[in-house]
Short mmCIF file of C-alpha atoms in Angstrom, two decimals:
data_model
loop_
_atom_site.label_atom_id
_atom_site.label_comp_id
_atom_site.label_asym_id
_atom_site.label_seq_id
_atom_site.Cartn_x
_atom_site.Cartn_y
_atom_site.Cartn_z
CA UNK A 1 -0.15 -0.08 0.15
CA UNK A 2 2.89 2.27 0.79
CA UNK A 3 4.52 1.77 -2.49
CA UNK A 4 1.39 2.58 -4.35
CA UNK A 5 1.10 5.72 -2.36
CA UNK A 6 4.68 6.63 -3.04
CA UNK A 7 4.21 6.04 -6.88
CA UNK A 8 1.07 8.23 -7.03
CA UNK A 9 2.44 11.04 -5.30
CA UNK A 10 5.70 10.82 -7.40
CA UNK A 11 3.34 10.95 -10.46
CA UNK A 12 1.90 14.23 -8.79
CA UNK A 13 5.20 15.84 -8.08
CA UNK A 14 6.63 15.22 -11.53
CA UNK A 15 3.31 16.73 -13.24
CA UNK A 16 3.87 19.79 -11.32
CA UNK A 17 7.85 19.89 -12.07
CA UNK A 18 7.14 19.31 -15.63
CA UNK A 19 4.55 21.77 -16.02
CA UNK A 20 6.80 24.51 -14.05
CA UNK A 21 9.69 23.59 -16.00
CA UNK A 22 7.45 23.90 -19.81
CA UNK A 23 5.94 27.25 -18.57
CA UNK A 24 9.38 28.61 -17.67
CA UNK A 25 10.79 27.42 -21.25
CA UNK A 26 7.85 29.19 -22.80
CA UNK A 27 8.43 32.17 -21.06
CA UNK A 28 12.05 32.42 -21.53
CA UNK A 29 11.84 31.46 -25.06
CA UNK A 30 15.04 29.46 -24.53
CA UNK A 31 14.11 27.03 -27.41
CA UNK A 32 13.07 29.77 -29.96
CA UNK A 33 16.32 31.63 -28.95
CA UNK A 34 18.37 28.58 -29.59
CA UNK A 35 16.75 28.18 -33.18
CA UNK A 36 17.22 31.94 -33.76
CA UNK A 37 21.08 31.79 -32.77
CA UNK A 38 21.36 29.02 -35.11
CA UNK A 39 19.73 30.55 -38.28
CA UNK A 40 21.83 33.82 -37.62
CA UNK A 41 25.11 32.01 -37.54
CA UNK A 42 24.28 29.79 -40.54
CA UNK A 43 22.73 32.27 -42.96
CA UNK A 44 25.89 34.31 -43.84
CA UNK A 45 27.68 35.34 -46.82
CA UNK A 46 30.27 32.77 -46.19
CA UNK A 47 31.53 30.35 -48.76
CA UNK A 48 30.44 27.35 -48.41
CA UNK A 49 27.19 28.01 -46.76
CA UNK A 50 23.79 27.33 -48.32
CA UNK A 51 22.94 31.12 -48.06
CA UNK A 52 26.07 32.00 -50.21
CA UNK A 53 25.34 29.43 -52.73
CA UNK A 54 21.66 30.88 -53.04
CA UNK A 55 22.67 34.48 -53.34
CA UNK A 56 25.50 33.53 -55.71
CA UNK A 57 23.37 31.72 -58.00
CA UNK A 58 19.54 31.94 -57.27
CA UNK A 59 17.51 28.50 -58.25
CA UNK A 60 14.31 29.83 -58.88
CA UNK A 61 13.69 31.18 -62.31
CA UNK A 62 12.98 35.09 -62.76
CA UNK A 63 10.84 36.03 -65.44
CA UNK A 64 10.66 39.45 -66.87
CA UNK A 65 7.43 40.51 -68.68
CA UNK A 66 7.10 43.62 -70.60
CA UNK A 67 3.63 45.33 -71.35
CA UNK A 68 3.42 48.14 -74.05
CA UNK A 69 0.52 50.77 -74.41
CA UNK A 70 -0.25 51.07 -77.96
CA UNK A 71 -1.40 54.44 -78.90
CA UNK A 72 -4.41 54.39 -81.18
CA UNK A 73 -5.05 58.17 -81.77
CA UNK A 74 -1.83 59.96 -82.32
CA UNK A 75 -3.23 62.83 -84.56
CA UNK A 76 -5.75 63.63 -82.06
CA UNK A 77 -3.25 63.83 -79.18
CA UNK A 78 -1.10 66.27 -81.46
CA UNK A 79 -4.32 68.47 -81.57
CA UNK A 80 -4.85 68.61 -77.70
CA UNK A 81 -6.90 65.54 -77.26
CA UNK A 82 -6.53 62.66 -74.28
CA UNK A 83 -4.39 59.85 -75.59
CA UNK A 84 -6.00 56.44 -75.90
CA UNK A 85 -4.10 53.35 -75.27
CA UNK A 86 -4.24 49.82 -75.46
CA UNK A 87 -2.24 47.33 -73.51
CA UNK A 88 -0.53 44.61 -75.52
CA UNK A 89 1.83 41.68 -74.02
CA UNK A 90 3.17 40.17 -72.19
CA UNK A 91 6.59 39.85 -73.90
CA UNK A 92 8.28 37.39 -71.38
CA UNK A 93 11.91 36.81 -71.05
CA UNK A 94 13.61 34.41 -68.65
CA UNK A 95 16.18 36.47 -66.60
CA UNK A 96 19.39 34.93 -65.35
CA UNK A 97 21.15 36.94 -62.60
CA UNK A 98 24.22 35.18 -61.16
CA UNK A 99 26.52 36.99 -59.11
CA UNK A 100 30.19 37.24 -60.73
CA UNK A 101 33.83 38.34 -59.94
CA UNK A 102 32.76 37.62 -56.05
CA UNK A 103 35.78 39.09 -53.84
CA UNK A 104 35.80 38.88 -49.92
CA UNK A 105 36.93 41.82 -48.39
CA UNK A 106 37.61 43.43 -44.60
CA UNK A 107 38.39 39.99 -43.15
CA UNK A 108 34.93 38.32 -44.61
CA UNK A 109 32.84 41.22 -43.31
CA UNK A 110 32.38 42.34 -46.78
CA UNK A 111 31.88 40.69 -50.26
CA UNK A 112 32.36 42.58 -53.49
CA UNK A 113 30.36 41.26 -56.66
CA UNK A 114 28.80 42.48 -59.87
CA UNK A 115 25.19 41.08 -61.00
CA UNK A 116 25.11 40.74 -64.78
CA UNK A 117 21.65 40.12 -66.02
CA UNK A 118 20.75 38.12 -69.13
CA UNK A 119 17.55 38.03 -70.80
CA UNK A 120 16.45 34.94 -73.19
CA UNK A 121 13.11 35.66 -75.15
CA UNK A 122 10.35 32.91 -74.27
CA UNK A 123 8.00 32.70 -77.18
CA UNK A 124 5.73 30.21 -75.16
CA UNK A 125 4.98 32.47 -72.30
CA UNK A 126 4.58 35.67 -74.70
CA UNK A 127 1.27 36.76 -76.36
CA UNK A 128 3.60 38.10 -79.21
CA UNK A 129 7.00 38.30 -80.90
CA UNK A 130 9.99 40.72 -80.85
CA UNK A 131 8.91 41.92 -84.39
CA UNK A 132 5.41 43.25 -83.07
CA UNK A 133 4.70 46.77 -84.03
CA UNK A 134 4.20 49.31 -81.31
CA UNK A 135 3.12 53.17 -81.60
CA UNK A 136 4.28 55.20 -78.63
CA UNK A 137 6.29 58.22 -77.83
CA UNK A 138 9.31 58.70 -80.01
CA UNK A 139 11.49 59.00 -76.78
CA UNK A 140 14.68 59.94 -78.50
CA UNK A 141 12.97 63.00 -80.16
CA UNK A 142 11.28 64.04 -77.01
CA UNK A 143 14.43 63.87 -75.12
CA UNK A 144 16.47 65.82 -77.97
CA UNK A 145 13.46 68.60 -77.71
CA UNK A 146 13.79 68.85 -73.99
CA UNK A 147 17.57 69.19 -73.98
CA UNK A 148 18.15 71.72 -76.66
CA UNK A 149 14.79 73.65 -76.07
CA UNK A 150 16.91 76.76 -74.90
CA UNK A 151 19.80 75.98 -77.34
CA UNK A 152 20.91 78.07 -80.55
CA UNK A 153 20.48 74.44 -82.11
CA UNK A 154 16.87 74.23 -81.33
CA UNK A 155 16.05 75.82 -84.67
CA UNK A 156 18.09 73.56 -86.81
CA UNK A 157 16.99 70.56 -85.03
CA UNK A 158 13.19 71.71 -85.60
CA UNK A 159 13.70 71.93 -89.22
CA UNK A 160 15.67 68.78 -89.48
CA UNK A 161 13.08 66.88 -87.58
CA UNK A 162 10.36 68.37 -90.01
CA UNK A 163 12.52 67.46 -93.07
CA UNK A 164 12.90 63.85 -91.69
CA UNK A 165 9.20 63.51 -90.96
CA UNK A 166 10.04 62.99 -87.22
CA UNK A 167 7.52 63.48 -84.53
CA UNK A 168 6.42 63.13 -80.92
CA UNK A 169 5.21 59.78 -81.72
CA UNK A 170 6.19 57.00 -83.97
CA UNK A 171 6.11 53.07 -84.43
CA UNK A 172 8.82 50.63 -83.16
CA UNK A 173 9.49 46.84 -83.22
CA UNK A 174 9.10 45.74 -79.58
CA UNK A 175 13.00 43.98 -79.87
CA UNK A 176 14.24 47.50 -80.85
CA UNK A 177 12.40 49.39 -78.36
CA UNK A 178 13.61 47.19 -75.89
CA UNK A 179 17.27 46.36 -76.68
CA UNK A 180 18.25 49.26 -78.79
CA UNK A 181 18.18 50.73 -82.50
CA UNK A 182 20.01 53.35 -84.51
CA UNK A 183 17.85 56.30 -84.22
CA UNK A 184 18.16 58.71 -87.50
CA UNK A 185 17.71 61.82 -85.44
CA UNK A 186 20.43 60.96 -82.86
CA UNK A 187 22.71 59.93 -85.80
CA UNK A 188 22.50 63.23 -87.58
CA UNK A 189 22.90 65.01 -84.37
CA UNK A 190 26.09 63.13 -83.57
CA UNK A 191 27.77 65.32 -86.23
CA UNK A 192 26.99 68.40 -83.96
CA UNK A 193 27.35 66.65 -80.67
CA UNK A 194 30.11 64.05 -81.17
CA UNK A 195 29.66 62.75 -77.49
CA UNK A 196 25.79 61.91 -78.19
CA UNK A 197 25.13 58.10 -78.53
CA UNK A 198 23.05 57.51 -81.73
CA UNK A 199 21.39 54.49 -80.37
CA UNK A 200 18.36 54.10 -78.07
CA UNK A 201 16.43 51.40 -76.39
CA UNK A 202 14.61 50.91 -72.83
CA UNK A 203 17.11 48.17 -71.95
CA UNK A 204 19.90 49.39 -74.21
CA UNK A 205 23.21 47.79 -72.93
CA UNK A 206 21.14 46.00 -70.13
CA UNK A 207 21.28 42.65 -71.68
CA UNK A 208 24.39 40.42 -70.31
CA UNK A 209 25.56 43.37 -68.47
CA UNK A 210 25.78 44.59 -64.86
CA UNK A 211 24.08 47.63 -63.43
CA UNK A 212 27.22 48.57 -61.18
CA UNK A 213 29.99 47.21 -58.91
CA UNK A 214 28.35 46.11 -55.55
CA UNK A 215 29.83 45.66 -52.00
CA UNK A 216 27.47 43.71 -49.69
CA UNK A 217 27.92 43.00 -45.98
CA UNK A 218 27.98 39.50 -45.24
CA UNK A 219 26.06 39.54 -41.75
CA UNK A 220 29.06 37.94 -39.85
CA UNK A 221 29.15 40.69 -37.43
CA UNK A 222 25.26 41.54 -37.34
CA UNK A 223 22.55 39.33 -38.94
CA UNK A 224 20.51 42.28 -40.08
CA UNK A 225 23.32 43.17 -42.49
CA UNK A 226 23.02 40.08 -44.25
CA UNK A 227 23.24 41.01 -47.93
CA UNK A 228 22.82 44.65 -47.24
CA UNK A 229 24.48 47.01 -49.69
CA UNK A 230 27.41 49.03 -48.23
CA UNK A 231 28.67 50.52 -51.42
CA UNK A 232 27.45 50.93 -54.99
CA UNK A 233 29.86 52.13 -57.83
CA UNK A 234 32.17 52.89 -55.16
CA UNK A 235 29.94 55.52 -53.47
CA UNK A 236 27.96 54.46 -50.14
CA UNK A 237 25.52 57.31 -50.94
CA UNK A 238 23.78 58.77 -54.36
CA UNK A 239 24.30 62.42 -55.79
CA UNK A 240 21.15 62.76 -57.74
CA UNK A 241 19.05 64.11 -55.13
CA UNK A 242 18.74 67.18 -53.05
CA UNK A 243 18.79 65.62 -49.63
CA UNK A 244 20.93 63.33 -47.55
CA UNK A 245 18.23 61.01 -46.68
CA UNK A 246 17.11 60.79 -50.30
CA UNK A 247 20.48 60.05 -51.57
CA UNK A 248 20.89 56.94 -48.93
CA UNK A 249 21.67 53.70 -49.91
CA UNK A 250 19.48 51.27 -48.00
CA UNK A 251 18.78 47.79 -47.82
CA UNK A 252 19.55 44.94 -50.06
CA UNK A 253 19.19 44.58 -53.79
CA UNK A 254 15.80 42.81 -53.11
CA UNK A 255 16.91 39.32 -53.90
CA UNK A 256 17.75 38.52 -50.48
CA UNK A 257 16.74 39.62 -46.87
CA UNK A 258 18.20 39.10 -43.42
CA UNK A 259 16.89 36.21 -41.40
CA UNK A 260 14.49 36.58 -38.22
CA UNK A 261 12.18 38.99 -39.94
CA UNK A 262 9.21 40.46 -37.60
CA UNK A 263 5.61 42.14 -38.79
CA UNK A 264 6.79 45.45 -37.22
CA UNK A 265 9.84 46.17 -39.15
CA UNK A 266 10.60 47.63 -42.75
CA UNK A 267 12.67 45.78 -45.25
CA UNK A 268 14.46 48.39 -47.37
CA UNK A 269 15.50 47.78 -51.06
CA UNK A 270 17.89 49.52 -53.10
CA UNK A 271 16.70 49.82 -56.78
CA UNK A 272 19.02 51.09 -59.57
CA UNK A 273 16.07 51.23 -62.03
CA UNK A 274 14.37 53.78 -59.69
CA UNK A 275 17.82 55.52 -58.63
CA UNK A 276 16.94 55.36 -55.14
CA UNK A 277 16.28 53.33 -51.94
CA UNK A 278 12.68 52.60 -50.97
CA UNK A 279 10.91 50.40 -48.22
CA UNK A 280 8.25 47.77 -47.86
CA UNK A 281 5.78 47.19 -44.82
CA UNK A 282 4.11 43.93 -43.52
CA UNK A 283 0.60 43.50 -45.23
CA UNK A 284 -0.70 39.92 -44.31
CA UNK A 285 0.29 36.25 -43.72
CA UNK A 286 0.47 34.33 -46.82
CA UNK A 287 1.41 30.64 -47.86
CA UNK A 288 3.38 29.76 -50.77
CA UNK A 289 3.58 26.05 -51.65
CA UNK A 290 2.79 25.31 -48.13
CA UNK A 291 5.49 27.62 -46.80
CA UNK A 292 4.52 30.17 -44.32
CA UNK A 293 5.41 33.99 -45.27
CA UNK A 294 5.08 37.48 -44.51
CA UNK A 295 3.94 39.62 -47.66
CA UNK A 296 5.49 43.34 -47.75
CA UNK A 297 4.39 45.84 -49.82
CA UNK A 298 5.58 49.62 -50.63
CA UNK A 299 3.02 51.75 -48.86
CA UNK A 300 1.77 54.83 -50.89
CA UNK A 301 3.98 56.98 -48.54
CA UNK A 302 6.93 55.99 -50.50
CA UNK A 303 5.92 57.94 -53.60
CA UNK A 304 3.57 60.41 -51.81
CA UNK A 305 4.08 64.15 -52.53
CA UNK A 306 5.70 66.48 -49.86
CA UNK A 307 2.36 67.42 -48.25
CA UNK A 308 1.57 63.82 -47.66
CA UNK A 309 5.49 62.76 -46.57
CA UNK A 310 7.80 65.83 -46.08
CA UNK A 311 10.70 63.20 -46.41
CA UNK A 312 10.18 63.08 -50.18
CA UNK A 313 11.27 66.78 -50.51
CA UNK A 314 14.73 65.73 -51.72
CA UNK A 315 13.29 63.94 -55.08
CA UNK A 316 11.80 67.41 -56.16
CA UNK A 317 14.39 67.52 -58.90
CA UNK A 318 15.25 69.49 -61.03
CA UNK A 319 15.18 72.76 -59.02
CA UNK A 320 12.78 71.92 -56.59
CA UNK A 321 9.95 70.77 -59.01
CA UNK A 322 7.51 68.50 -57.26
CA UNK A 323 5.20 65.95 -58.92
CA UNK A 324 2.09 64.68 -57.62
CA UNK A 325 1.99 61.43 -55.60
CA UNK A 326 2.87 58.05 -56.96
CA UNK A 327 5.38 59.50 -59.78
CA UNK A 328 9.08 60.03 -59.51
CA UNK A 329 11.23 61.96 -61.94
CA UNK A 330 14.38 59.97 -62.86
CA UNK A 331 15.50 62.10 -65.79
CA UNK A 332 18.58 63.29 -63.43
CA UNK A 333 19.84 59.65 -63.63
CA UNK A 334 18.68 58.66 -67.24
CA UNK A 335 20.98 61.33 -69.06
CA UNK A 336 18.52 63.90 -69.08
CA UNK A 337 15.47 62.05 -70.84
CA UNK A 338 12.07 63.10 -69.64
CA UNK A 339 11.51 59.69 -67.76
CA UNK A 340 8.70 59.62 -65.06
CA UNK A 341 8.31 56.33 -62.92
CA UNK A 342 5.32 55.17 -61.25
CA UNK A 343 3.50 51.92 -60.59
CA UNK A 344 1.66 50.24 -63.62
CA UNK A 345 -1.57 52.04 -64.62
CA UNK A 346 -0.62 54.72 -62.09
CA UNK A 347 -1.66 52.50 -59.46
CA UNK A 348 -1.59 54.34 -55.84
CA UNK A 349 -0.84 57.60 -58.15
CA UNK A 350 -2.79 60.89 -58.16
CA UNK A 351 -6.29 60.21 -60.00
CA UNK A 352 -5.35 63.00 -62.52
CA UNK A 353 -2.95 60.79 -64.14
CA UNK A 354 -5.40 58.01 -64.61
CA UNK A 355 -8.05 60.47 -66.04
CA UNK A 356 -5.88 61.95 -68.51
CA UNK A 357 -5.12 58.73 -70.60
CA UNK A 358 -8.05 56.61 -71.70
CA UNK A 359 -7.07 52.91 -71.10
CA UNK A 360 -5.69 53.01 -67.51
CA UNK A 361 -7.16 50.44 -65.18
CA UNK A 362 -5.21 50.36 -61.88
CA UNK A 363 -5.65 47.44 -59.85
CA UNK A 364 -4.24 46.12 -56.59
CA UNK A 365 -3.74 42.54 -57.35
CA UNK A 366 -1.90 43.05 -61.01
CA UNK A 367 0.00 46.45 -60.39
CA UNK A 368 1.31 46.17 -56.85
CA UNK A 369 5.02 45.48 -56.12
CA UNK A 370 4.66 42.43 -53.59
CA UNK A 371 7.60 40.75 -51.63
CA UNK A 372 6.60 37.11 -49.80
CA UNK A 373 9.45 36.06 -47.55
CA UNK A 374 9.89 33.29 -45.11
CA UNK A 375 10.14 35.13 -41.70
CA UNK A 376 12.61 32.68 -40.36
CA UNK A 377 15.07 32.23 -42.79
CA UNK A 378 14.45 35.75 -45.05
CA UNK A 379 14.46 33.63 -48.21
CA UNK A 380 12.13 34.72 -50.89
CA UNK A 381 9.15 32.79 -51.47
CA UNK A 382 7.35 34.78 -54.08
CA UNK A 383 7.77 38.33 -55.39
CA UNK A 384 6.83 40.82 -58.29
CA UNK A 385 8.45 44.18 -58.88
CA UNK A 386 6.02 46.16 -61.01
CA UNK A 387 7.35 49.43 -62.53
CA UNK A 388 5.96 51.61 -65.20
CA UNK A 389 8.05 53.99 -67.67
CA UNK A 390 6.37 57.05 -68.58
CA UNK A 391 7.38 60.24 -70.76
CA UNK A 392 6.62 63.69 -69.64
CA UNK A 393 4.86 65.45 -72.55
CA UNK A 394 4.52 69.44 -72.68
CA UNK A 395 4.54 72.26 -75.28
CA UNK A 396 8.05 73.50 -76.21
CA UNK A 397 7.80 76.57 -78.09
CA UNK A 398 11.09 75.91 -79.99
CA UNK A 399 9.35 72.77 -81.65
CA UNK A 400 6.30 73.10 -83.90
CA UNK A 401 5.51 69.35 -83.43
CA UNK A 402 4.26 70.04 -79.80
CA UNK A 403 2.39 73.21 -80.65
CA UNK A 404 -1.07 71.88 -79.51
CA UNK A 405 -0.12 68.89 -77.11
CA UNK A 406 -1.71 68.72 -73.47
CA UNK A 407 0.85 68.46 -70.87
CA UNK A 408 0.63 65.07 -69.48
CA UNK A 409 2.52 62.05 -68.17
CA UNK A 410 2.25 59.48 -71.03
CA UNK A 411 2.60 55.64 -70.36
CA UNK A 412 5.10 53.86 -72.43
CA UNK A 413 5.47 50.39 -70.84
CA UNK A 414 5.55 48.40 -67.67
CA UNK A 415 7.58 45.49 -66.29
CA UNK A 416 6.55 42.58 -63.95
CA UNK A 417 9.72 41.07 -62.86
CA UNK A 418 8.50 37.87 -60.84
CA UNK A 419 9.86 35.05 -59.21
CA UNK A 420 8.32 32.10 -57.35
CA UNK A 421 10.53 29.47 -55.30
CA UNK A 422 11.39 26.21 -57.16
CA UNK A 423 10.37 22.76 -55.89
CA UNK A 424 13.76 21.66 -55.01
CA UNK A 425 14.24 24.86 -52.98
CA UNK A 426 10.76 24.69 -51.43
CA UNK A 427 11.45 20.90 -50.15
CA UNK A 428 14.84 22.11 -48.51
CA UNK A 429 13.36 25.11 -46.77
CA UNK A 430 10.13 22.85 -45.49
CA UNK A 431 12.66 20.40 -43.73
CA UNK A 432 14.23 23.45 -42.22
CA UNK A 433 11.04 25.01 -41.12
CA UNK A 434 9.76 21.25 -39.72
CA UNK A 435 12.87 20.92 -37.72
CA UNK A 436 12.57 24.39 -36.14
CA UNK A 437 8.97 23.99 -35.23
CA UNK A 438 9.60 20.75 -33.61
CA UNK A 439 12.54 22.30 -31.23
CA UNK A 440 10.45 25.63 -30.63
CA UNK A 441 7.26 23.32 -29.51
CA UNK A 442 9.42 21.30 -26.89
CA UNK A 443 8.15 23.55 -24.17
CA UNK A 444 4.58 22.88 -25.34
CA UNK A 445 5.38 19.06 -25.37
CA UNK A 446 6.62 19.25 -21.99
CA UNK A 447 3.65 21.19 -20.88
CA UNK A 448 1.31 18.82 -22.34
CA UNK A 449 3.40 15.74 -20.58
CA UNK A 450 2.91 17.46 -17.41
CA UNK A 451 -0.83 18.02 -17.69
CA UNK A 452 -1.27 14.09 -18.87
CA UNK A 453 0.58 12.94 -15.89
CA UNK A 454 -1.74 15.53 -13.92
CA UNK A 455 -4.76 13.73 -15.10
CA UNK A 456 -3.43 10.16 -14.47
CA UNK A 457 -2.72 11.44 -10.63
CA UNK A 458 -6.23 12.71 -10.40
CA UNK A 459 -7.51 9.44 -11.94
CA UNK A 460 -5.55 7.39 -9.44
CA UNK A 461 -6.29 9.20 -6.48
CA UNK A 462 -9.96 8.93 -7.21
CA UNK A 463 -9.82 5.16 -7.80
CA UNK A 464 -8.08 4.49 -4.58
CA UNK A 465 -10.50 2.58 -2.44
CA UNK A 466 -11.96 3.77 0.94
CA UNK A 467 -10.95 1.12 3.71
CA UNK A 468 -14.10 -1.19 4.67
CA UNK A 469 -15.72 -0.03 7.92
CA UNK A 470 -16.11 -2.81 10.98
CA UNK A 471 -19.13 -4.55 12.09
CA UNK A 472 -19.26 -2.38 15.16
CA UNK A 473 -19.07 0.91 13.16
CA UNK A 474 -22.04 -0.22 11.08
CA UNK A 475 -24.23 -0.52 14.23
CA UNK A 476 -26.92 2.09 14.34
CA UNK A 477 -26.51 4.85 16.92
CA UNK A 478 -29.71 4.54 18.45
CA UNK A 479 -31.08 1.01 18.85
CA UNK A 480 -34.71 0.36 18.98
#
């Protein structure tokens, strides 16, 4: 009997100890910290790690889709009417973007590299061919007019454009408009301005080339510095904008992020296409191929005008000229071309720009930039970078071609650069996440075991038999 009682109370004591131990582990987050510390040590840009391998040669396929806006009423636009456009595309390219010329610096705390991007046309994923014709703004002509509007050459250029039949709009092959062609107007002008490049393309000299020399932090000193850009083209800041904060190079290149991401932080990205840094904030939880992730999106404040976001005052160039919300003038870093960047279909931009062009139909699900990232590892699960290239059109008194044109931001094309984690990488990540979940749930397993033993203890106590009474004890207290 004594042995049974001893075992019973041992179960009870063990139950209490397990409960106390489990609750203490939950409150101290000991196993969660153990996993986080392990991840911080393993996800660094050090030769031989999986993180370095993925960074150097990303396995998931990246696709670049180009959508053009075909102008249907050029004569009416030159007469002062609103343009009417029809979206055509996509023209899809497989993008290859390995890191090359990798060189570790400063005792392994930094790594230098270039990131050349090569584009290969994918006809099966496209709605047309590179030989398709699109009518749009003649960007070289508009750029020349803007550049020489106050020059003594403006009269000569105007007469030259008239004699050549060169106007504000033109028709172009999709392949030429993207990758470059010899422009007749630029070729003639090169006789007067020898430094002028007589070729033009929206992605001219960008196929098989790098957008600059990068120096990244490896994350060995601080996990939050994983793949963060320290220098670009030898500089730690930009020089196109008018304030130090706008010229800062912040974050990664958008292909990698640090591990242990929280919902409250901002993910910073430097985009050479936009010539600036920007940030994304948490929007929602997502699941990609069964993998848990956080969705981050750039908020409207990133491209808001200075009345909404005073920090954007530095982007009011040139000479303090500010655009309305949703637009960014990048002419300063595009060799003077009057290029305005925005989200596709002017999503999140001032409604004026949507109303100025027939054919604009902004939709969040189609035109928003999104980043789906696994919070534990910082690995990209899915992402889509969506940007629109626009041209600023206005009357220029020196050029008769613009005599009646209305001032507007004309949409030329937009890109959708997207990636989804491949099956092989998803399997590897699933194993990592599963192992982490098992370890993190150890305290709850201990608590569950403690509760189970507690239930067993209670059942044993309840089932213990009460000793039988004697004959004398069963006698009535009052006899008859």
